[in-house]
Each structure stands twice: as C-alpha cells, then as structure tokens.
PDB file of C-alpha atoms and ligand atoms in Angstrom:
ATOM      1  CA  UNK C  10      -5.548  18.855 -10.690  1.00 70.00           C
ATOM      2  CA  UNK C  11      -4.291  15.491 -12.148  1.00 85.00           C
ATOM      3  CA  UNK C  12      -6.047  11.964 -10.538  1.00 95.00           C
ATOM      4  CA  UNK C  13      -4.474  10.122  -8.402  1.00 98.00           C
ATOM      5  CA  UNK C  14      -5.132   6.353  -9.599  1.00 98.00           C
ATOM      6  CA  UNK C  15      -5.179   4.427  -6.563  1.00 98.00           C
ATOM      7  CA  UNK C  16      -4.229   0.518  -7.552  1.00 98.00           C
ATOM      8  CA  UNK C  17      -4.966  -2.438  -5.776  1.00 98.00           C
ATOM      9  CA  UNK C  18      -4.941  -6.368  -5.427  1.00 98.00           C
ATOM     10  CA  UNK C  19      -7.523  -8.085  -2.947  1.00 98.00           C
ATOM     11  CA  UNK C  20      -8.169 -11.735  -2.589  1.00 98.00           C
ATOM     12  CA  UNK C  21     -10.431 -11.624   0.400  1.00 98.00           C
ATOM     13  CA  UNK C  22     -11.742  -8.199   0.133  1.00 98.00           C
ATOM     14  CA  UNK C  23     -10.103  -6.482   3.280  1.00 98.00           C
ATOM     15  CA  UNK C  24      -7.496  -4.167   1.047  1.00 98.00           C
ATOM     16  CA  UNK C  25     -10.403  -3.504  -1.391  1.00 98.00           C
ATOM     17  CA  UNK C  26     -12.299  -1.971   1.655  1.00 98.00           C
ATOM     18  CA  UNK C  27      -9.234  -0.291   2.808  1.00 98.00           C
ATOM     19  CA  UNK C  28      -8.791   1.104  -0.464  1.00 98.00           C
ATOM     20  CA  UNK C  29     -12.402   2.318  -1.018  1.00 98.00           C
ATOM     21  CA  UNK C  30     -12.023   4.311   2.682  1.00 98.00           C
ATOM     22  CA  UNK C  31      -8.690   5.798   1.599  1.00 98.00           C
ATOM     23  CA  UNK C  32     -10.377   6.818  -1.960  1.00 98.00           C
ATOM     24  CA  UNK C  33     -13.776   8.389   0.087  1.00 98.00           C
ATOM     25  CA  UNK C  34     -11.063  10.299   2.903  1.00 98.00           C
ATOM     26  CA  UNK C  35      -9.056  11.935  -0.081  1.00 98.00           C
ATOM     27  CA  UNK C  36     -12.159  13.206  -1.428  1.00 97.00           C
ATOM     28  CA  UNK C  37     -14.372  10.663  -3.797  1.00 98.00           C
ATOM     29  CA  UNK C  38     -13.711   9.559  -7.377  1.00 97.00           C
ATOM     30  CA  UNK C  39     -13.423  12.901  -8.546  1.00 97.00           C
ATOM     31  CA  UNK C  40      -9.972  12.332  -6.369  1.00 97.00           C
ATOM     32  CA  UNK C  41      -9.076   9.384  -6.645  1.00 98.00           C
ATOM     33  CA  UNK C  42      -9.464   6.911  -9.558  1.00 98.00           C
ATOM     34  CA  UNK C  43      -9.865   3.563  -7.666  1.00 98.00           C
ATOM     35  CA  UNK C  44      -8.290   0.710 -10.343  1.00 98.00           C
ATOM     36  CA  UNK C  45      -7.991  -3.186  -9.594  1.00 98.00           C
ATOM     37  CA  UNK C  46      -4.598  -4.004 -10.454  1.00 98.00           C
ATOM     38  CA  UNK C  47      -4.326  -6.128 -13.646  1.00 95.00           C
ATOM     39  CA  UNK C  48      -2.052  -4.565 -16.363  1.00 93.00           C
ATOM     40  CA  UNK C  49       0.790  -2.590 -14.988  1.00 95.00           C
ATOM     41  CA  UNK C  50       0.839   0.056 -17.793  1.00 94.00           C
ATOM     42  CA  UNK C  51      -1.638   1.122 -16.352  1.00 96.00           C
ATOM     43  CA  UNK C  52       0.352   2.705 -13.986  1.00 98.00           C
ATOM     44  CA  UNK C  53       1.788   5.227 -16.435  1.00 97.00           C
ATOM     45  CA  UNK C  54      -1.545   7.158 -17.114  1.00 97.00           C
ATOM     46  CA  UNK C  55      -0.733   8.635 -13.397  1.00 98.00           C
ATOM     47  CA  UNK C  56       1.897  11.237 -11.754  1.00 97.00           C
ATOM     48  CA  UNK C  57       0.607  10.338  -8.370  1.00 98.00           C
ATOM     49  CA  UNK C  58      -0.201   6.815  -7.285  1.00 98.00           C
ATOM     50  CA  UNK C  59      -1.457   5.235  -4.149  1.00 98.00           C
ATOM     51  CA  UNK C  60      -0.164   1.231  -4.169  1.00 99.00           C
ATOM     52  CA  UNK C  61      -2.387  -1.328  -2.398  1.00 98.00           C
ATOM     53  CA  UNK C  62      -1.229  -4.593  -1.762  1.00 98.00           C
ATOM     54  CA  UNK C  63      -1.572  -7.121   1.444  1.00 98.00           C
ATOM     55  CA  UNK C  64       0.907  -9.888   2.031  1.00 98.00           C
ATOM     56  CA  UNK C  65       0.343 -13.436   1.579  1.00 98.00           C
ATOM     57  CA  UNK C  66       1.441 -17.187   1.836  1.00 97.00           C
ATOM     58  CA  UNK C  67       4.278 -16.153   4.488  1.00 98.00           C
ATOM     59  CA  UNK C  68       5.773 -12.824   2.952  1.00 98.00           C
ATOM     60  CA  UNK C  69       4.590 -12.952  -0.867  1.00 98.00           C
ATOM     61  CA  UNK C  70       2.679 -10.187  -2.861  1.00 98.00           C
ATOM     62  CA  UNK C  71      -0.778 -10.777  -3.154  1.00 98.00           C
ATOM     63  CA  UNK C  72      -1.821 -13.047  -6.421  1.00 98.00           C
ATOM     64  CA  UNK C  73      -2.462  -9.896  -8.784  1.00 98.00           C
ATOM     65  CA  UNK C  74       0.519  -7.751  -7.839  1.00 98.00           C
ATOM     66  CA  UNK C  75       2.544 -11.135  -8.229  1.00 98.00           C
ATOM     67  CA  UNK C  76       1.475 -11.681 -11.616  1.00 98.00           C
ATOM     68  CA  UNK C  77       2.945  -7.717 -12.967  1.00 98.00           C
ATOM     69  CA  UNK C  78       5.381  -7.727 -10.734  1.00 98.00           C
ATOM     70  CA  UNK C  79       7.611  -8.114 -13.355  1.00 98.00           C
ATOM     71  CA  UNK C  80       6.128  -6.206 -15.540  1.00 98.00           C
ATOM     72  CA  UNK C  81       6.669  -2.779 -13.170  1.00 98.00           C
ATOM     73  CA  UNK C  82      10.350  -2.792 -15.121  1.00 98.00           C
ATOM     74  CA  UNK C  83       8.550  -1.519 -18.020  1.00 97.00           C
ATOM     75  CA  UNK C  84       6.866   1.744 -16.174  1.00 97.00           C
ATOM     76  CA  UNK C  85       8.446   5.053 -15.920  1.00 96.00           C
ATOM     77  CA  UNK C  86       8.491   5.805 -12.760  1.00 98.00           C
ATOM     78  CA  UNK C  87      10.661   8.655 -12.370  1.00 97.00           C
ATOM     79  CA  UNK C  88       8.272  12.157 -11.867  1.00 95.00           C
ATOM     80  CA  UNK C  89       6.080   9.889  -9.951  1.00 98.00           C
ATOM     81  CA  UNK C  90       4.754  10.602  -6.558  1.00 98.00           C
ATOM     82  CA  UNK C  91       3.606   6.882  -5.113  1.00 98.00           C
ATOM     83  CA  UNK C  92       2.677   6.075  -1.450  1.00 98.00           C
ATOM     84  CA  UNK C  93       1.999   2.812  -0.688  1.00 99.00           C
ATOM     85  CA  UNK C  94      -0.439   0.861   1.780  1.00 99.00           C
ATOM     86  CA  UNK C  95      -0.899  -2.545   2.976  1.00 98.00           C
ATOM     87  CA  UNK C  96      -2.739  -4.872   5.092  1.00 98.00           C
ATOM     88  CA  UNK C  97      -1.662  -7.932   6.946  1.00 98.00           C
ATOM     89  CA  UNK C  98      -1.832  -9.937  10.238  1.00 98.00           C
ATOM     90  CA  UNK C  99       0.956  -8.557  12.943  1.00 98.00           C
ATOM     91  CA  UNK C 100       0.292 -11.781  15.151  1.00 98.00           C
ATOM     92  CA  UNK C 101       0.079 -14.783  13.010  1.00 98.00           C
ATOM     93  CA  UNK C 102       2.736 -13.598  10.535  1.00 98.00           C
ATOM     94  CA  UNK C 103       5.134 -11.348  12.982  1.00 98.00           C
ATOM     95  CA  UNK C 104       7.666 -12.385  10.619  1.00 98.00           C
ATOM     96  CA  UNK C 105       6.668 -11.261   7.654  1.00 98.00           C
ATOM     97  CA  UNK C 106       4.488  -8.397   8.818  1.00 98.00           C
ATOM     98  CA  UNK C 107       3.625  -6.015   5.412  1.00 98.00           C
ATOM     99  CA  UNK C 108       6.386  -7.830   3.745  1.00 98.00           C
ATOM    100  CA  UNK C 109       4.248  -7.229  -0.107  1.00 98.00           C
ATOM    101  CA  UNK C 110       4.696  -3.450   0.654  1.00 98.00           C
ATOM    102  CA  UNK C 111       8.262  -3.532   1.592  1.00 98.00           C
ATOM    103  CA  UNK C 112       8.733  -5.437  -1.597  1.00 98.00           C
ATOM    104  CA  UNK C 113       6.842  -3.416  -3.892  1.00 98.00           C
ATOM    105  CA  UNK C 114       8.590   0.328  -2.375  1.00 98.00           C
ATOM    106  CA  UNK C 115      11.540  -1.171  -2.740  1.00 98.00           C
ATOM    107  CA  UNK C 116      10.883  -2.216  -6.454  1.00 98.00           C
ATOM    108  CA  UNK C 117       8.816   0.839  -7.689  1.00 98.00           C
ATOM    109  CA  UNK C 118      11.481   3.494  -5.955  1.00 98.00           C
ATOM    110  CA  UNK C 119      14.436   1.450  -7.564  1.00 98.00           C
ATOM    111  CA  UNK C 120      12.693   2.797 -11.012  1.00 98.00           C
ATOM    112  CA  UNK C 121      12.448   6.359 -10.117  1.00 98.00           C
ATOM    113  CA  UNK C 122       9.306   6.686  -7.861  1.00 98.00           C
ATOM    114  CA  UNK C 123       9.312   8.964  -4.869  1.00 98.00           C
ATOM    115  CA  UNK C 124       8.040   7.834  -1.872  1.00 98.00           C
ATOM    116  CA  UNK C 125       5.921   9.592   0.207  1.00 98.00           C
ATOM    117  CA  UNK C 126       3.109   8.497   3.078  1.00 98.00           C
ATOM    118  CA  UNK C 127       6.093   7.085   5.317  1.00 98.00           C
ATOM    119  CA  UNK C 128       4.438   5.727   8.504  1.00 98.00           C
ATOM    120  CA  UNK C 129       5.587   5.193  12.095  1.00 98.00           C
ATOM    121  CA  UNK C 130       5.950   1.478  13.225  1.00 98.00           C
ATOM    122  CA  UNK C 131       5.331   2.476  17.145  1.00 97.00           C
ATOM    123  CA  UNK C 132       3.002   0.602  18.845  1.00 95.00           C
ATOM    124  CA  UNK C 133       2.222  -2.470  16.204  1.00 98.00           C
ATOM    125  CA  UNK C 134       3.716  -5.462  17.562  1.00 96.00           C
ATOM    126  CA  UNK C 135       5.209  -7.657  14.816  1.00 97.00           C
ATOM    127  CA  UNK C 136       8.927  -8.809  15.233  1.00 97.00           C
ATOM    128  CA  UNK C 137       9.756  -8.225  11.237  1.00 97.00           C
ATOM    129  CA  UNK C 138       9.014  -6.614   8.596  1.00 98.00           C
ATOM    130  CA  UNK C 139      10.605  -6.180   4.613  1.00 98.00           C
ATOM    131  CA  UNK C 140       8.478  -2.578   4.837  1.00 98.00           C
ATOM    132  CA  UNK C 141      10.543  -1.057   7.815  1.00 98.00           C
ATOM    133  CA  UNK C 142      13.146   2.067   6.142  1.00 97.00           C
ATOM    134  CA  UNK C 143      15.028   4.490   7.983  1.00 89.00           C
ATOM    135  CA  UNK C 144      14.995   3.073  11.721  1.00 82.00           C
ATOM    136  CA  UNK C 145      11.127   2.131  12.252  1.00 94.00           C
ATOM    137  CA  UNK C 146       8.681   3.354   9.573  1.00 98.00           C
ATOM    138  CA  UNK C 147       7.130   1.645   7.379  1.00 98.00           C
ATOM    139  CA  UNK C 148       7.311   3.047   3.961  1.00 98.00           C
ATOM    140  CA  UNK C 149       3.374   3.119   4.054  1.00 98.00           C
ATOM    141  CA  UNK C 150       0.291   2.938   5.829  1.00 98.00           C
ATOM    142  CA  UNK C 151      -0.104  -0.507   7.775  1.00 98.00           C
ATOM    143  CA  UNK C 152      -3.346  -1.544   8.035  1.00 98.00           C
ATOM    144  CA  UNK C 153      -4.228  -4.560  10.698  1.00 98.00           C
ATOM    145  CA  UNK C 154      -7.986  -6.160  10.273  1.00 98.00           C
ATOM    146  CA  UNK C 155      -7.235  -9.320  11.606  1.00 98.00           C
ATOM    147  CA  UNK C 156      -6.300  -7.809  15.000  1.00 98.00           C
ATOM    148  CA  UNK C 157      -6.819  -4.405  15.221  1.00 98.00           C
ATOM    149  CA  UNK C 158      -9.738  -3.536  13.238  1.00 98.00           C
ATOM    150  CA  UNK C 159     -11.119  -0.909  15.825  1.00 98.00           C
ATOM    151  CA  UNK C 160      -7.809   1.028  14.756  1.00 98.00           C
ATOM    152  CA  UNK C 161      -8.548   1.128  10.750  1.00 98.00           C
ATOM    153  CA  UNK C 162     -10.324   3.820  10.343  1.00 98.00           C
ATOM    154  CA  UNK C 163      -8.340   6.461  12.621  1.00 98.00           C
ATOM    155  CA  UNK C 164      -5.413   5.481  11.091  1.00 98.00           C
ATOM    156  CA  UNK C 165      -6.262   5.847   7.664  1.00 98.00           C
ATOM    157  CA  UNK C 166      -7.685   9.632   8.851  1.00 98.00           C
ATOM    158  CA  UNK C 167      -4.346  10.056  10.135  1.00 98.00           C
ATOM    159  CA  UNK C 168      -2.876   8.791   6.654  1.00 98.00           C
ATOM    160  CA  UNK C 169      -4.824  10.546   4.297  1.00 98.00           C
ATOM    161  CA  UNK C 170      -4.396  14.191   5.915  1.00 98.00           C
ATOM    162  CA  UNK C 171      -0.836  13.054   5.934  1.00 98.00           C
ATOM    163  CA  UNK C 172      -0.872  12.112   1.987  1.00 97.00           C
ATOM    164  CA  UNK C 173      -2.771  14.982   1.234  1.00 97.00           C
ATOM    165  CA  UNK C 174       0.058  17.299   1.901  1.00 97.00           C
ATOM    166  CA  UNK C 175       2.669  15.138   0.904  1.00 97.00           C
ATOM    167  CA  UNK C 176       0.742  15.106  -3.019  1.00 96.00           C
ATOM    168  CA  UNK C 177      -0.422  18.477  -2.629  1.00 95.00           C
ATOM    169  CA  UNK C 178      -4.219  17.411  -3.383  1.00 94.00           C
TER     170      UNK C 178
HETATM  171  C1  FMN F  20      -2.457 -18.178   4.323  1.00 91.20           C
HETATM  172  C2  FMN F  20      -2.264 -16.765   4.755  1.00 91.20           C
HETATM  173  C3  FMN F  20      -1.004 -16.202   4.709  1.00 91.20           C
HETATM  174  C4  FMN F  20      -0.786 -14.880   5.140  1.00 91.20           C
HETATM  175  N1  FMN F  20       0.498 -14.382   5.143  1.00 91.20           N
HETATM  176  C5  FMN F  20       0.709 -13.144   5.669  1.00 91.20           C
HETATM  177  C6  FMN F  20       2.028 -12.629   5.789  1.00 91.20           C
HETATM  178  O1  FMN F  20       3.019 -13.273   5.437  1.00 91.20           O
HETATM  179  N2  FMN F  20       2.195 -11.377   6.295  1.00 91.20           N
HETATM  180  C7  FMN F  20       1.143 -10.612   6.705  1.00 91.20           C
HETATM  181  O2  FMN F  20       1.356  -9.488   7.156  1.00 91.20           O
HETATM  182  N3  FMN F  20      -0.136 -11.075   6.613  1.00 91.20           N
HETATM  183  C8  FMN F  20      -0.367 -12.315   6.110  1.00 91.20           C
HETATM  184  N4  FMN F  20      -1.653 -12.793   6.014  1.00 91.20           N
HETATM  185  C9  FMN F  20      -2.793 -11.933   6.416  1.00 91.20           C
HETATM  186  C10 FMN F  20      -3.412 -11.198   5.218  1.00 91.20           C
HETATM  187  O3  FMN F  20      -2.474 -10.369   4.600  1.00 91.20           O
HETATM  188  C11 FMN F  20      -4.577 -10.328   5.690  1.00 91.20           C
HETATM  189  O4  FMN F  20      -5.636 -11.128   6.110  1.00 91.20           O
HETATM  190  C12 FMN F  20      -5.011  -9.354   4.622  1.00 91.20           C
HETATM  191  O5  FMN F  20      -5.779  -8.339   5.199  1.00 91.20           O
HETATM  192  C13 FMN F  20      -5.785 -10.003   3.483  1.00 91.20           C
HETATM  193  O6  FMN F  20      -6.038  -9.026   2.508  1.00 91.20           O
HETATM  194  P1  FMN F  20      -7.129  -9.182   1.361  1.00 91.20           P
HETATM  195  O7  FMN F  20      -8.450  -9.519   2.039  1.00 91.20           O
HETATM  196  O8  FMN F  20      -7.189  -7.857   0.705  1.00 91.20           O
HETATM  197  O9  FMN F  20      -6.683 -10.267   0.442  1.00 91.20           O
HETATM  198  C14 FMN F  20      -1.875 -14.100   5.584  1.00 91.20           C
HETATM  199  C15 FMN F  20      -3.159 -14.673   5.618  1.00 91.20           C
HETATM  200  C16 FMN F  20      -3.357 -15.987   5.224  1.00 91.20           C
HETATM  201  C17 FMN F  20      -4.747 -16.572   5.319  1.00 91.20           C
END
C-alpha cells in the first residue's frame, strides 16, 4: 500500500500536534509520512495526501503554505486523493473561521485533486467560513484548540475512521 504523505504548516505548534494525532490514529509512520510543508513538489511523490494548514492574520494561509501557494500550479494533481484539515479560532475569528482550508480545497481540487474527508459544520459556532461546500460541510476536518480543545481528540477519531474508508488504507 502506497504512503499517504501528510503535509503541514504550523507557526505555534497546535496543527503540528493535530497532525502528529491524525498520523498515530491512521496507523504510525509506516502510514502516514508526516512532512513539514516547504517545497510543494513534494507533493507529487504521493497519490493520497492529507493537507494541514490553520488560518491566520484574519483569513490568510498560514506563513509556509503562503509561501508555495503558488507554486501548487506546478503539481499534478489529477489521480490524487487529498483530504484536508485545519485549525482555527470559531470565536475570535467567526468570520474567517478555517478560511486557509477553504482556500487551499478550492485551489488543489481546481488542479485535479479529489476531495475526500468532507466534514459536517453542525454544532461549531462561527458565522463564516471560505471552507463551507455543498450546504454546511466543511471540505475537511475543523479542528478548534482555542475553544474547544476537550473536543480534539474525538473528532479526529471520528475523522480518521472516516478517511480511512474514503482512501481505502
Ligand atoms: C493574529 C491571529 C490571527 C488569527 N486569524 C484566524 C482566522 O482568521 N481564522 C481562524 O479560524 N483562526 C485564526 N486564528 C487562530 C489560529 O488559526 C489558531 O490559533 C491555530 O490553531 C494556530 O495554529 P498553529 O499553532 O498550528 O499555527 C488567528 C490567531 C491569531 C493569533
């Protein structure tokens, strides 16, 4: 069974931990290959990918994903199975709530990657959101530790069985 290379950006450690617990539920590094984002061909080494990114500065992409954002143009993404997670603050930026992931989904599945690991907004309380498709999912897991940290690690259970399936691992 092919890797799944699970990349991420972190500038105050809370998606790195995120990632790291999604990596251990899917089964270890034997799974998962768990990559800091810095080169974005990277991303071509892998049929399945798991996308890690929180939002910052009021609905931007975290500092590494910013810097090859652009570069994504130049990755083949069509074959490619990607789900995509995220974590942000619901209450201080309601506005802007998982805004990185929205942008990143929409970018990655404009070049041919399939989305899977679509997750149900019910029950977070944020007012808008660029990762909201199809009535109210988000087109990944949403992940809350600056409010609802006591909810992390259920939902990314929850996630990961989900993923599982949807990547056939
Ligand atoms: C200055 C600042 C701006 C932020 N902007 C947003 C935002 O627009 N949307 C959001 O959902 N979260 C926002 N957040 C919350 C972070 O995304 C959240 O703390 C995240 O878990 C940080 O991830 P990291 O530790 O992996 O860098 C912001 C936090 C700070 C301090």
């Amino acid at each position: 069974m092919a890797k799944v290379g699970l990349f991420y950006g972190s500038t105050t450690g809370k998606t790195a931990d995120a990632a790291e617990q999604v990596q251990a539920a899917l089964g270890g590094d034997s799974v998962v290959d768990l990559i800091e984002i810095e080169d974005a061909s990277a991303l071509a080494e892998y049929e399945c990918l798991i996308i890690a990114c929180p939002t910052w500065n009021i609905g931007e992409l975290q500092d590494d994903w910013a810097a090859v954002f652009d570069d994504l143009d130049d990755v083949d993404f069509s074959g490619k199975t990607v789900a995509y997670m995220g974590t942000g603050d619901q209450i201080g930026y309601a506005d802007n709530f998982m805004d990185a992931m929205g942008q990143l989904e929409e970018k990655i599945a404009s070049l041919g990657g399939k989305t899977v690991g679509y997750w149900s907004a019910d029950g977070y309380d944020h007012e808008a959101s660029m990762a909201i498709r199809d009535g109210n999912k988000f087109c990944g897991l949403a992940l809350d530790d600056d409010n609802e940290s006591d909810k992390t690690e259920s939902r990314i259970k929850t996630w990961t069985a989900q993923i599982k399936q949807e990547m056939s691992l």
